[in-house]
Amino acid sequence: MSSSEETVLMTTNHPKPGHTVLRMERLSKGQQLDSNGAMHVGGGDNKGIIINRPGIEVKSELEGKAADLSLSFKVFLVNAASNVHVEERRQLKFWFQDDISEDEQLTYAQEFFRDLVNPGDFPRDYVGFIMKVIKLMQRKYLTIRQVQVDMKQFEGTPELPHRPTSADQELTPGSSFEVTPARVLEIIESSYPNVVNLDDIVKATFSTREVISSHIQELLTKNIIKSVDNSGFMRVDVNDAQVKMVKQMPNVQKSQQPTIAIITAQYCEKLAVDAMITHKDTYVRYKTEGESNVYTLGNIGPHRVVSTKLPAIGHSRTAIIAAGNTTTRLLGTFQHVNYVFLVGLGGGVIHYTDFNKHVRLGDVVVSVPVSTVSPDKSHVYVHCEPTVSSSSEEDSLETNGNLSLDSFSFRTWCPPNLELQDLAAKLHFESACKEEERTWETYLDQGLDQLKAQESDFNRPPQETDKLYMNLGAKDVLEVIHPEVPEKNYDPRSKGKPMIHLGAIGSGRIAVKDEHIRQGIVLKYGVAAFDSEFDTVVQSIHGNCKEKYIFIRGICDYKDGSRKKEWQPYASLAAAAFMKSMIMSLTPASNGE
């Protein structure tokens, strides 16, 4: 039945002051409504919309039937006159047509909500909000029979709630961001094992030599960094006495050759991975010019492994080339490597209505193809780039914001051999049934114990810091409530442990910044997390004919893993712990083969 043959009836109820319940029900052609009860019958653009008179009860065909699903969010609206922010909690409940599957219900409800709260045209008043709900239901989401909106107001506050810094906020000339010792340390850690000089940091922070020099002196005094060859500064490892600075890697006898390589990009990721390794030897192949390399050799169970940290990662051409070159150098130096693990941080993909699909901070996403969902999703990594021919066109595209999926080209990768993906899926399945199979929870606790002396805090942050915010423009803020835990479902987060998800990993700086494009990539490619552009790394792995590799991403934010510093150490450790579970499940190699 088309929308033109149907009517949407809205009935209002006020249980208490400050509490309003609105029911929008689709009336079929045969249903009748007493015209005396209608307060307003829409015409023109509002044809088919009927608003019921207050106090007039209209019995619904769905009376007594529980909602198929629901989601909740908070809106912080500013009163222009008093400048007081009023918190209002809104709950949406959905009833669908009988022939709509549970998966379709989840998808439609999520898409409905995204359309409803689109920052580009979020309604600024109640009438606008109510009309948008009705029109979405009437014109686009014809499978929905009824929507109920439950709105409760709470006391006002002169301040907006604290919300994390946007992942889009970058340091730029004239930026108001304060340059702190922590920011200077972040730059030095990011470049490790390369040395960073004073001018590099001044340029990166748009600060002055005097300010940066004072911060560097503070870090030197605390022995967090060290000066190297009077040319720059390098991060000091807590176990720095065991780190060997070499010009060339020493020969490693065949029986001690690593068969597993682990690639990280951030300093906290390397610390987390190394906490899983025993009998460690760390070598920094140091160069005054060009890229330095760090290799930690050791054991995970019966396996010989080598871990490295990329000296730079990101969207600059230099960083992209360096990441690929470092990977090629690693695999060329250790030629007995059969497995490659890419372990580190990522941004989770939000699902507002499905607890099992909703990726939260501290969770782990493992790159397993989702071809069981769709035949065209037989990949583990997807990278998107703007279809422009120059950097100036790319900047223009980003600035203008006129983006669609057609603005990008997509490239996907899948390992020729899916042994690691099959193993990850097996661990995930078995852990759902047996608590003792969640070995990564034990490895995580052991890692926490080992990392107590580190500058960074690897403990899980308080759960209340995991909040989903949308900036609605102007001064209004929307906070989405995480999906509730279904009855009888195991929730590892309640015990401070990560939930494991399987899916593809996506990347692409410009695309990931845009909420609409990001969601399009999620739906088209089955992406469960995004990261900071590892396309040259995975390309190098394929170029070196390594057929078995896997991405393991600990979730520290909701974009690409490059922000939300509070969650980065714990998320890195969660990813490293799952990596160890996988490695301990692999059959040991013999004689380094």
Coordinates of C-alpha atoms in Angstrom, one line a residue:
M1 CA 0.0 0.0 0.0
S2 CA 1.5 3.4 -0.9
S3 CA 1.8 6.3 1.5
S4 CA -0.8 8.2 -0.5
E5 CA -3.5 5.7 0.6
E6 CA -2.5 5.9 4.3
T7 CA -2.9 8.4 7.1
V8 CA -0.6 9.1 10.1
L9 CA -2.4 9.9 13.3
M10 CA -0.7 11.6 16.2
T11 CA -2.1 11.3 19.7
T12 CA -0.6 13.2 22.6
N13 CA -0.5 12.2 26.3
H14 CA 0.9 14.2 29.2
P15 CA 1.5 11.8 32.1
K16 CA 3.2 14.5 34.3
P17 CA 4.4 18.1 33.9
G18 CA 7.5 18.0 31.7
H19 CA 6.7 14.6 30.4
T20 CA 5.1 14.1 27.0
V21 CA 4.3 10.9 25.1
L22 CA 3.5 11.1 21.4
R23 CA 2.1 8.2 19.4
M24 CA 2.3 8.3 15.6
E25 CA 0.3 5.4 14.1
R26 CA -0.1 4.6 10.4
L27 CA -3.8 4.2 9.7
S28 CA -4.7 1.8 6.9
K29 CA -7.3 2.8 4.3
G30 CA -10.1 0.8 6.1
Q31 CA -9.6 2.4 9.5
Q32 CA -12.0 5.2 10.5
L33 CA -11.5 8.2 12.7
D34 CA -14.2 10.3 14.3
S35 CA -13.8 13.7 12.6
N36 CA -14.9 15.3 15.9
G37 CA -11.7 14.0 17.5
A38 CA -9.4 15.6 15.0
M39 CA -7.8 18.8 16.1
H40 CA -6.0 19.3 12.8
V41 CA -6.3 17.6 9.4
G42 CA -3.3 18.4 7.3
G43 CA -3.5 19.7 3.7
G44 CA -1.1 20.5 1.0
D45 CA 2.4 19.4 2.0
N46 CA 0.9 17.9 5.2
K47 CA -1.8 15.9 3.5
G48 CA -2.4 12.6 5.3
I49 CA -1.4 13.9 8.7
I50 CA -4.0 14.0 11.5
I51 CA -3.4 15.4 14.9
N52 CA -5.9 14.2 17.5
R53 CA -7.5 16.4 20.1
P54 CA -6.0 16.3 23.6
G55 CA -8.0 14.0 25.9
I56 CA -9.6 12.1 23.0
E57 CA -8.7 8.4 23.2
V58 CA -8.2 6.5 19.9
K59 CA -7.6 2.8 20.4
S60 CA -4.6 1.6 18.5
E61 CA -4.5 -1.7 16.6
L62 CA -1.2 -2.3 18.4
E63 CA -2.6 -1.8 21.9
G64 CA -0.9 -4.2 24.3
K65 CA 1.8 -5.2 21.8
A66 CA 5.3 -4.6 23.0
A67 CA 7.5 -2.5 20.8
D68 CA 9.8 -4.3 18.4
L69 CA 12.8 -2.2 19.5
S70 CA 13.7 1.1 21.0
L71 CA 16.5 3.6 21.4
S72 CA 17.1 6.6 23.6
F73 CA 19.0 9.8 23.5
K74 CA 19.4 13.1 25.3
V75 CA 19.2 16.6 23.9
F76 CA 20.7 19.6 25.6
L77 CA 18.8 22.6 24.3
V78 CA 19.8 26.1 25.0
N79 CA 17.2 28.7 26.1
A80 CA 18.1 31.8 24.1
A81 CA 16.8 34.2 26.7
S82 CA 18.3 32.7 29.8
N83 CA 21.2 30.8 28.2
V84 CA 20.3 27.8 30.4
H85 CA 20.7 24.3 28.9
V86 CA 17.7 22.0 29.5
E87 CA 18.4 18.3 29.4
E88 CA 15.6 16.3 27.8
R89 CA 15.7 12.5 27.4
R90 CA 13.8 11.2 24.4
Q91 CA 13.0 7.5 23.7
L92 CA 11.9 6.2 20.4
K93 CA 9.9 3.0 20.2
F94 CA 9.2 1.2 16.9
W95 CA 6.5 -1.2 15.8
F96 CA 7.1 -2.7 12.3
Q97 CA 5.0 -4.6 9.7
D98 CA 4.6 -8.3 10.5
D99 CA 6.8 -9.4 7.6
I100 CA 9.9 -7.4 8.5
S101 CA 12.8 -9.5 9.8
E102 CA 14.7 -8.6 13.0
D103 CA 17.8 -7.7 10.9
E104 CA 15.7 -5.4 8.7
Q105 CA 14.0 -3.8 11.8
L106 CA 17.5 -3.0 13.3
T107 CA 18.6 -1.5 10.0
Y108 CA 15.5 0.6 9.4
A109 CA 15.4 1.9 13.0
Q110 CA 19.1 2.9 12.8
E111 CA 18.6 4.6 9.4
F112 CA 15.4 6.4 10.7
F113 CA 17.3 7.7 13.7
R114 CA 20.2 8.9 11.6
D115 CA 17.8 10.8 9.3
L116 CA 16.0 12.2 12.2
V117 CA 19.0 13.7 14.0
N118 CA 21.0 14.7 10.9
P119 CA 22.9 17.8 12.1
G120 CA 22.2 19.5 8.7
D121 CA 18.5 19.8 9.4
F122 CA 17.9 18.9 13.0
P123 CA 14.6 20.5 14.1
R124 CA 15.1 23.4 16.5
D125 CA 11.6 23.2 18.1
Y126 CA 9.1 20.6 19.2
V127 CA 6.8 21.2 16.2
G128 CA 9.6 20.7 13.8
F129 CA 10.8 17.6 15.6
I130 CA 7.4 16.0 15.7
M131 CA 6.7 16.8 12.0
K132 CA 10.0 15.3 10.9
V133 CA 9.2 12.1 12.7
I134 CA 5.8 11.9 11.1
K135 CA 7.0 12.8 7.6
L136 CA 9.9 10.3 7.8
M137 CA 7.4 7.6 8.8
Q138 CA 4.8 8.7 6.1
R139 CA 7.1 9.2 3.1
K140 CA 10.2 7.1 3.6
Y141 CA 9.9 4.4 6.2
L142 CA 6.7 2.6 5.1
T143 CA 7.6 -0.6 6.9
I144 CA 7.0 1.2 10.3
R145 CA 3.5 0.9 11.6
Q146 CA 3.9 3.0 14.7
V147 CA 6.5 5.2 16.4
Q148 CA 6.1 6.4 20.0
V149 CA 8.2 9.3 21.3
D150 CA 8.6 9.6 25.1
M151 CA 10.1 13.0 26.1
K152 CA 11.1 13.9 29.7
Q153 CA 12.7 17.2 30.8
F154 CA 15.2 17.6 33.6
E155 CA 16.5 20.6 35.5
G156 CA 18.4 23.2 33.5
T157 CA 22.1 23.9 33.8
P158 CA 24.1 26.9 32.7
E159 CA 26.8 24.6 31.2
L160 CA 26.9 22.1 28.4
P161 CA 27.9 18.6 29.4
H162 CA 31.6 17.8 29.0
R163 CA 32.2 16.2 25.6
P164 CA 35.4 14.9 24.0
T165 CA 37.3 17.0 21.5
S166 CA 36.2 16.4 18.0
A167 CA 38.4 14.2 15.9
D168 CA 38.2 16.9 13.2
Q169 CA 39.9 19.5 15.4
E170 CA 43.5 19.9 14.3
L171 CA 46.2 22.2 15.4
T172 CA 46.4 25.0 12.8
P173 CA 48.1 28.4 12.7
G174 CA 46.4 30.7 15.2
S175 CA 44.8 27.7 17.0
S176 CA 43.7 28.3 20.5
F177 CA 44.8 24.8 21.7
E178 CA 47.3 25.0 24.5
V179 CA 50.6 23.4 23.8
T180 CA 51.5 21.2 26.8
P181 CA 54.4 18.9 27.7
A182 CA 51.9 16.0 27.0
R183 CA 51.4 17.3 23.4
V184 CA 55.2 17.6 22.9
L185 CA 55.6 14.1 24.2
E186 CA 52.9 12.8 21.9
I187 CA 54.9 14.2 18.9
I188 CA 58.1 12.6 20.1
E189 CA 56.4 9.2 20.7
S190 CA 54.6 9.3 17.3
S191 CA 58.0 9.6 15.6
Y192 CA 59.7 6.9 17.6
P193 CA 62.2 5.4 16.8
N194 CA 63.1 8.5 14.7
V195 CA 64.6 11.4 16.5
V196 CA 62.7 14.7 16.5
N197 CA 64.4 18.0 16.7
L198 CA 63.2 21.3 18.2
D199 CA 62.3 22.9 15.0
D200 CA 60.1 19.9 14.0
I201 CA 58.1 20.3 17.2
V202 CA 57.8 24.0 16.8
K203 CA 56.5 23.5 13.3
A204 CA 54.0 20.8 14.3
T205 CA 52.5 22.8 17.2
F206 CA 52.6 26.3 15.6
S207 CA 54.3 27.4 18.8
T208 CA 57.6 29.2 19.7
R209 CA 61.0 27.8 20.4
E210 CA 60.9 29.2 23.9
V211 CA 57.7 27.4 24.8
I212 CA 58.7 24.1 23.3
S213 CA 62.2 24.3 24.9
S214 CA 60.7 24.7 28.4
H215 CA 58.5 21.6 27.8
I216 CA 61.4 19.6 26.5
Q217 CA 63.5 20.5 29.5
E218 CA 60.7 19.3 31.8
L219 CA 60.5 16.0 30.0
L220 CA 64.3 15.6 30.1
T221 CA 64.3 16.3 33.8
K222 CA 61.7 13.6 34.4
N223 CA 63.7 11.2 32.2
I224 CA 60.8 10.6 29.9
I225 CA 62.8 11.6 26.8
K226 CA 66.5 11.8 26.0
S227 CA 68.8 13.8 23.7
V228 CA 70.4 11.8 20.9
D229 CA 73.6 12.9 19.2
N230 CA 72.7 16.5 19.9
S231 CA 70.4 16.3 16.9
G232 CA 67.1 15.7 18.6
F233 CA 65.0 13.9 21.1
M234 CA 63.7 10.3 21.5
R235 CA 61.3 8.6 23.9
V236 CA 62.9 6.8 26.8
D237 CA 61.6 3.2 27.4
V238 CA 61.2 2.2 31.0
N239 CA 63.4 -0.7 30.2
D240 CA 65.8 1.5 28.2
A241 CA 68.9 -0.1 29.6
Q242 CA 67.9 -3.2 27.6
V243 CA 67.5 -1.4 24.3
K244 CA 70.5 -1.7 22.0
M245 CA 71.3 1.1 19.5
V246 CA 72.8 -0.5 16.4
K247 CA 73.8 0.6 12.9
Q248 CA 72.9 -2.9 11.5
M249 CA 70.8 -5.7 12.9
P250 CA 72.9 -8.6 14.2
N251 CA 72.5 -11.9 12.5
V252 CA 69.8 -14.1 14.0
Q253 CA 70.4 -17.9 13.9
K254 CA 67.8 -19.9 12.0
S255 CA 66.3 -21.5 15.1
Q256 CA 65.7 -18.1 16.6
Q257 CA 64.2 -16.5 13.4
P258 CA 60.8 -15.0 14.1
T259 CA 57.9 -16.6 12.2
I260 CA 55.4 -14.0 13.4
A261 CA 55.7 -10.2 12.7
I262 CA 53.6 -7.7 14.7
I263 CA 53.2 -4.1 13.3
T264 CA 52.1 -1.2 15.4
A265 CA 51.9 2.5 14.7
Q266 CA 51.7 4.3 18.1
Y267 CA 53.9 4.2 21.1
C268 CA 51.3 2.8 23.5
E269 CA 50.5 0.1 20.9
K270 CA 54.1 -1.1 20.9
L271 CA 54.2 -1.1 24.7
A272 CA 51.0 -3.2 24.9
V273 CA 52.3 -5.7 22.3
D274 CA 55.7 -6.0 24.0
A275 CA 54.0 -6.7 27.3
M276 CA 52.8 -10.0 25.7
I277 CA 56.3 -11.0 24.7
T278 CA 58.8 -12.8 27.0
H279 CA 62.6 -13.1 26.7
K280 CA 62.8 -9.8 24.8
D281 CA 65.7 -8.2 23.0
T282 CA 65.0 -4.7 21.5
Y283 CA 67.2 -3.2 18.8
V284 CA 66.9 0.3 17.4
R285 CA 68.6 0.5 14.0
Y286 CA 69.4 4.2 14.3
K287 CA 70.0 6.5 11.4
T288 CA 70.8 10.2 11.6
E289 CA 69.2 10.7 8.2
G290 CA 66.3 8.6 6.9
E291 CA 64.1 6.2 8.8
S292 CA 65.2 4.4 11.9
N293 CA 63.7 1.1 12.8
V294 CA 62.9 -0.6 16.1
Y295 CA 62.6 -4.4 16.4
T296 CA 61.7 -6.4 19.6
L297 CA 62.5 -10.1 19.3
G298 CA 61.2 -12.6 21.8
N299 CA 58.7 -15.3 22.4
I300 CA 54.9 -15.6 22.8
G301 CA 54.4 -19.1 24.0
P302 CA 56.3 -21.5 21.7
H303 CA 56.5 -18.9 18.9
R304 CA 59.3 -16.6 18.0
V305 CA 58.0 -13.1 17.2
V306 CA 59.3 -9.7 16.2
S307 CA 57.4 -6.5 16.9
T308 CA 58.0 -3.1 15.3
K309 CA 56.6 0.4 15.4
L310 CA 56.1 2.4 12.3
P311 CA 58.0 5.7 12.6
A312 CA 55.1 7.7 11.3
I313 CA 51.5 7.2 10.3
G314 CA 48.9 9.5 8.8
H315 CA 47.8 11.2 5.6
S316 CA 50.9 13.1 4.7
R317 CA 52.7 11.7 1.7
T318 CA 55.9 11.3 3.8
A319 CA 54.1 9.3 6.5
I320 CA 52.3 7.1 3.9
I321 CA 55.6 6.3 2.1
A322 CA 57.5 5.7 5.4
A323 CA 54.8 3.3 6.6
G324 CA 55.1 1.1 3.5
N325 CA 58.9 1.3 3.5
T326 CA 59.1 0.2 7.1
T327 CA 56.9 -2.8 6.5
T328 CA 59.0 -3.8 3.4
R329 CA 62.2 -3.5 5.5
L330 CA 60.8 -5.6 8.3
L331 CA 59.7 -8.4 6.0
G332 CA 63.0 -8.2 4.1
T333 CA 65.0 -8.4 7.3
F334 CA 63.1 -11.3 8.8
Q335 CA 62.4 -13.6 5.9
H336 CA 61.0 -16.5 7.9
V337 CA 57.9 -14.6 8.8
N338 CA 54.7 -16.5 7.9
Y339 CA 52.1 -14.5 9.8
V340 CA 51.7 -10.7 10.1
F341 CA 49.5 -9.1 12.8
L342 CA 48.6 -5.5 12.5
V343 CA 47.7 -4.5 16.1
G344 CA 46.6 -1.2 17.5
L345 CA 43.9 1.4 17.7
G346 CA 40.8 2.1 15.7
G347 CA 37.5 4.0 15.8
G348 CA 34.3 2.0 16.4
V349 CA 31.2 1.8 14.2
I350 CA 28.1 2.8 16.1
H351 CA 24.9 0.9 15.9
Y352 CA 22.2 2.7 17.9
T353 CA 19.7 -0.2 18.2
D354 CA 21.7 -3.5 18.2
F355 CA 23.8 -4.4 21.3
N356 CA 25.7 -7.1 19.5
K357 CA 26.7 -4.9 16.5
H358 CA 27.3 -1.7 18.5
V359 CA 31.1 -1.3 18.9
R360 CA 32.1 0.6 22.1
L361 CA 35.2 2.1 23.5
G362 CA 37.5 -0.6 24.8
D363 CA 36.1 -3.3 22.5
V364 CA 38.2 -5.1 19.9
V365 CA 37.5 -5.5 16.2
V366 CA 39.2 -8.3 14.2
S367 CA 39.4 -8.1 10.4
V368 CA 37.3 -11.1 9.2
P369 CA 35.5 -10.9 5.9
V370 CA 31.7 -10.5 6.1
S371 CA 31.1 -12.5 2.9
T372 CA 28.5 -14.5 4.8
V373 CA 26.3 -11.3 4.7
S374 CA 27.0 -10.4 1.1
P375 CA 29.1 -12.0 -1.6
D376 CA 30.8 -8.6 -2.5
K377 CA 32.1 -8.2 1.1
S378 CA 35.0 -10.8 0.8
H379 CA 37.6 -8.4 2.1
V380 CA 39.2 -7.4 5.4
Y381 CA 40.4 -3.9 4.6
V382 CA 39.0 -1.1 2.5
H383 CA 40.6 2.3 1.7
C384 CA 39.0 5.2 0.0
E385 CA 40.5 8.2 -1.6
P386 CA 38.9 11.3 -3.2
T387 CA 38.6 11.0 -7.0
V388 CA 40.6 14.2 -7.6
S389 CA 43.8 14.8 -9.5
S390 CA 45.6 17.3 -7.2
S391 CA 46.0 18.2 -3.5
S392 CA 44.3 21.5 -4.1
E393 CA 41.2 19.8 -5.5
E394 CA 41.3 17.5 -2.4
D395 CA 41.4 20.5 -0.1
S396 CA 38.5 22.1 -2.0
L397 CA 36.5 18.9 -1.7
E398 CA 37.1 18.7 2.0
T399 CA 36.3 22.4 2.6
N400 CA 33.2 22.5 0.5
G401 CA 31.8 19.3 2.1
N402 CA 29.9 18.3 -1.1
L403 CA 30.7 14.7 -0.6
S404 CA 29.0 11.4 -1.6
L405 CA 30.3 7.9 -2.1
D406 CA 30.8 8.8 -5.7
S407 CA 33.4 11.4 -4.6
F408 CA 35.7 8.5 -3.7
S409 CA 37.5 5.5 -5.3
F410 CA 37.7 2.3 -3.2
R411 CA 40.3 -0.4 -3.0
T412 CA 39.9 -3.6 -1.0
W413 CA 42.3 -6.3 0.2
C414 CA 41.8 -9.8 1.4
P415 CA 44.6 -12.3 2.5
P416 CA 45.1 -15.1 0.0
N417 CA 45.1 -17.5 3.0
L418 CA 42.4 -17.0 5.6
E419 CA 43.9 -19.2 8.3
L420 CA 44.1 -16.3 10.8
Q421 CA 40.6 -15.1 10.0
D422 CA 39.2 -18.7 10.6
L423 CA 41.1 -18.9 13.9
A424 CA 39.7 -15.5 15.1
A425 CA 36.1 -16.6 14.2
K426 CA 36.6 -19.9 16.0
L427 CA 37.9 -18.1 19.2
H428 CA 35.0 -15.7 18.9
F429 CA 32.4 -18.4 18.6
E430 CA 33.8 -20.6 21.4
S431 CA 34.1 -17.7 23.8
A432 CA 30.4 -17.0 23.4
C433 CA 29.7 -20.4 24.9
K434 CA 32.5 -20.9 27.4
E435 CA 34.0 -18.3 29.8
E436 CA 37.2 -20.3 30.1
E437 CA 37.8 -19.8 26.3
R438 CA 38.1 -16.0 26.8
T439 CA 41.9 -16.3 27.4
W440 CA 42.5 -12.7 26.3
E441 CA 40.9 -11.6 29.5
T442 CA 43.6 -13.3 31.5
Y443 CA 46.3 -11.9 29.2
L444 CA 44.9 -8.4 29.6
D445 CA 45.2 -8.6 33.4
Q446 CA 48.7 -9.9 33.1
G447 CA 49.6 -7.1 30.7
L448 CA 48.2 -4.5 33.2
D449 CA 50.4 -5.9 35.9
Q450 CA 53.5 -5.6 33.6
L451 CA 52.7 -2.0 32.5
K452 CA 52.2 -0.5 35.9
A453 CA 55.5 1.4 35.8
Q454 CA 54.7 3.1 32.4
E455 CA 54.0 6.8 32.2
S456 CA 50.7 6.0 30.5
D457 CA 47.8 4.5 32.5
F458 CA 46.7 1.2 30.8
N459 CA 43.8 0.6 33.2
R460 CA 40.3 0.7 31.7
P461 CA 38.8 4.3 32.0
P462 CA 35.5 4.7 33.9
Q463 CA 32.6 3.5 31.8
E464 CA 30.8 6.9 32.2
T465 CA 33.5 8.4 30.0
D466 CA 32.2 6.4 27.0
K467 CA 29.6 8.7 25.7
L468 CA 28.2 9.3 22.2
Y469 CA 27.8 12.9 21.3
M470 CA 26.5 14.6 18.1
N471 CA 27.1 18.3 17.5
L472 CA 23.8 19.6 16.2
G473 CA 25.1 23.0 15.2
A474 CA 24.6 26.3 17.0
K475 CA 24.9 25.4 20.8
D476 CA 22.8 22.3 20.9
V477 CA 24.2 18.9 21.7
L478 CA 22.7 15.4 21.4
E479 CA 24.0 12.5 23.5
V480 CA 22.9 9.0 22.3
I481 CA 22.3 6.3 24.9
H482 CA 24.1 3.1 24.2
P483 CA 21.9 0.1 23.4
E484 CA 20.7 -1.8 26.4
V485 CA 22.1 -5.3 27.1
P486 CA 19.5 -7.9 26.0
E487 CA 18.2 -10.2 28.7
K488 CA 20.5 -13.3 29.2
N489 CA 23.3 -11.7 27.0
Y490 CA 26.8 -11.8 28.4
D491 CA 28.3 -8.3 28.7
P492 CA 32.1 -8.4 29.2
R493 CA 32.2 -4.6 29.6
S494 CA 30.4 -4.9 32.9
K495 CA 33.5 -6.8 34.2
G496 CA 35.9 -4.3 32.6
K497 CA 36.8 -6.6 29.7
P498 CA 36.4 -6.0 25.9
M499 CA 33.7 -7.3 23.7
I500 CA 35.1 -8.9 20.5
H501 CA 33.6 -8.0 17.1
L502 CA 34.3 -9.4 13.6
G503 CA 34.2 -7.3 10.4
A504 CA 36.2 -5.4 7.9
I505 CA 38.4 -2.4 8.7
G506 CA 38.1 0.9 6.7
S507 CA 40.2 4.0 6.2
G508 CA 40.4 7.2 4.4
R509 CA 40.9 10.6 6.2
I510 CA 38.4 12.8 4.3
A511 CA 35.7 10.1 4.0
V512 CA 36.0 9.1 7.7
K513 CA 35.4 12.7 8.9
D514 CA 32.0 12.8 7.2
E515 CA 29.3 11.1 9.2
H516 CA 27.1 10.4 6.1
I517 CA 30.0 9.0 4.0
R518 CA 31.3 6.9 6.9
Q519 CA 27.9 5.3 7.3
G520 CA 27.7 4.6 3.6
I521 CA 31.1 2.8 3.7
V522 CA 29.8 0.8 6.7
L523 CA 26.7 -0.4 4.8
K524 CA 28.5 -1.1 1.5
Y525 CA 31.6 -2.8 2.8
G526 CA 30.6 -4.3 6.1
V527 CA 33.1 -2.2 8.1
A528 CA 33.1 -2.5 11.9
A529 CA 36.0 -0.1 12.6
F530 CA 38.1 2.6 11.0
D531 CA 41.9 3.3 11.4
S532 CA 44.5 5.8 10.3
E533 CA 45.3 4.8 6.7
F534 CA 47.2 1.5 6.6
D535 CA 46.8 1.0 2.9
T536 CA 50.5 1.2 2.1
V537 CA 51.2 -1.2 4.9
V538 CA 48.8 -3.9 3.6
Q539 CA 50.0 -3.2 0.1
S540 CA 53.6 -3.9 1.2
I541 CA 52.4 -7.2 2.9
H542 CA 50.9 -8.3 -0.4
G543 CA 54.0 -7.1 -2.3
N544 CA 56.2 -9.3 -0.1
C545 CA 53.9 -12.3 -0.7
K546 CA 52.8 -12.8 2.9
E547 CA 49.5 -14.7 2.5
K548 CA 48.5 -14.7 6.2
Y549 CA 47.8 -11.4 8.0
I550 CA 45.1 -9.9 10.2
F551 CA 44.1 -6.5 11.7
I552 CA 43.3 -6.3 15.4
R553 CA 41.9 -3.0 16.4
G554 CA 41.3 -1.8 20.0
I555 CA 38.6 0.9 20.0
C556 CA 39.5 4.2 21.6
D557 CA 37.1 6.6 19.8
Y558 CA 34.3 6.6 17.2
K559 CA 36.1 7.8 14.1
D560 CA 39.6 6.5 13.3
G561 CA 41.4 5.8 16.5
S562 CA 43.5 9.0 16.4
R563 CA 41.8 10.8 19.2
K564 CA 40.3 10.1 22.7
K565 CA 43.7 9.8 24.3
E566 CA 42.1 8.6 27.6
W567 CA 41.1 5.2 26.1
Q568 CA 44.2 4.6 23.9
P569 CA 46.4 2.7 26.3
Y570 CA 43.6 0.3 27.5
A571 CA 42.3 -0.2 23.9
S572 CA 45.9 -1.0 22.7
L573 CA 46.3 -3.6 25.5
A574 CA 42.9 -5.2 24.7
A575 CA 43.9 -5.6 21.1
A576 CA 47.3 -7.0 22.1
A577 CA 45.7 -9.5 24.5
F578 CA 43.4 -10.9 21.8
M579 CA 46.5 -11.1 19.5
K580 CA 48.2 -13.3 22.1
S581 CA 45.2 -15.6 22.4
M582 CA 45.4 -16.1 18.6
I583 CA 49.1 -16.7 18.6
M584 CA 48.9 -19.2 21.5
S585 CA 46.3 -21.1 19.4
L586 CA 48.6 -21.4 16.4
T587 CA 50.6 -24.6 15.7
P588 CA 54.3 -23.9 16.5
A589 CA 56.7 -23.8 13.6
S590 CA 59.6 -26.1 13.4
N591 CA 63.2 -25.1 12.9
G592 CA 62.2 -21.5 12.1
E593 CA 60.2 -22.6 9.0

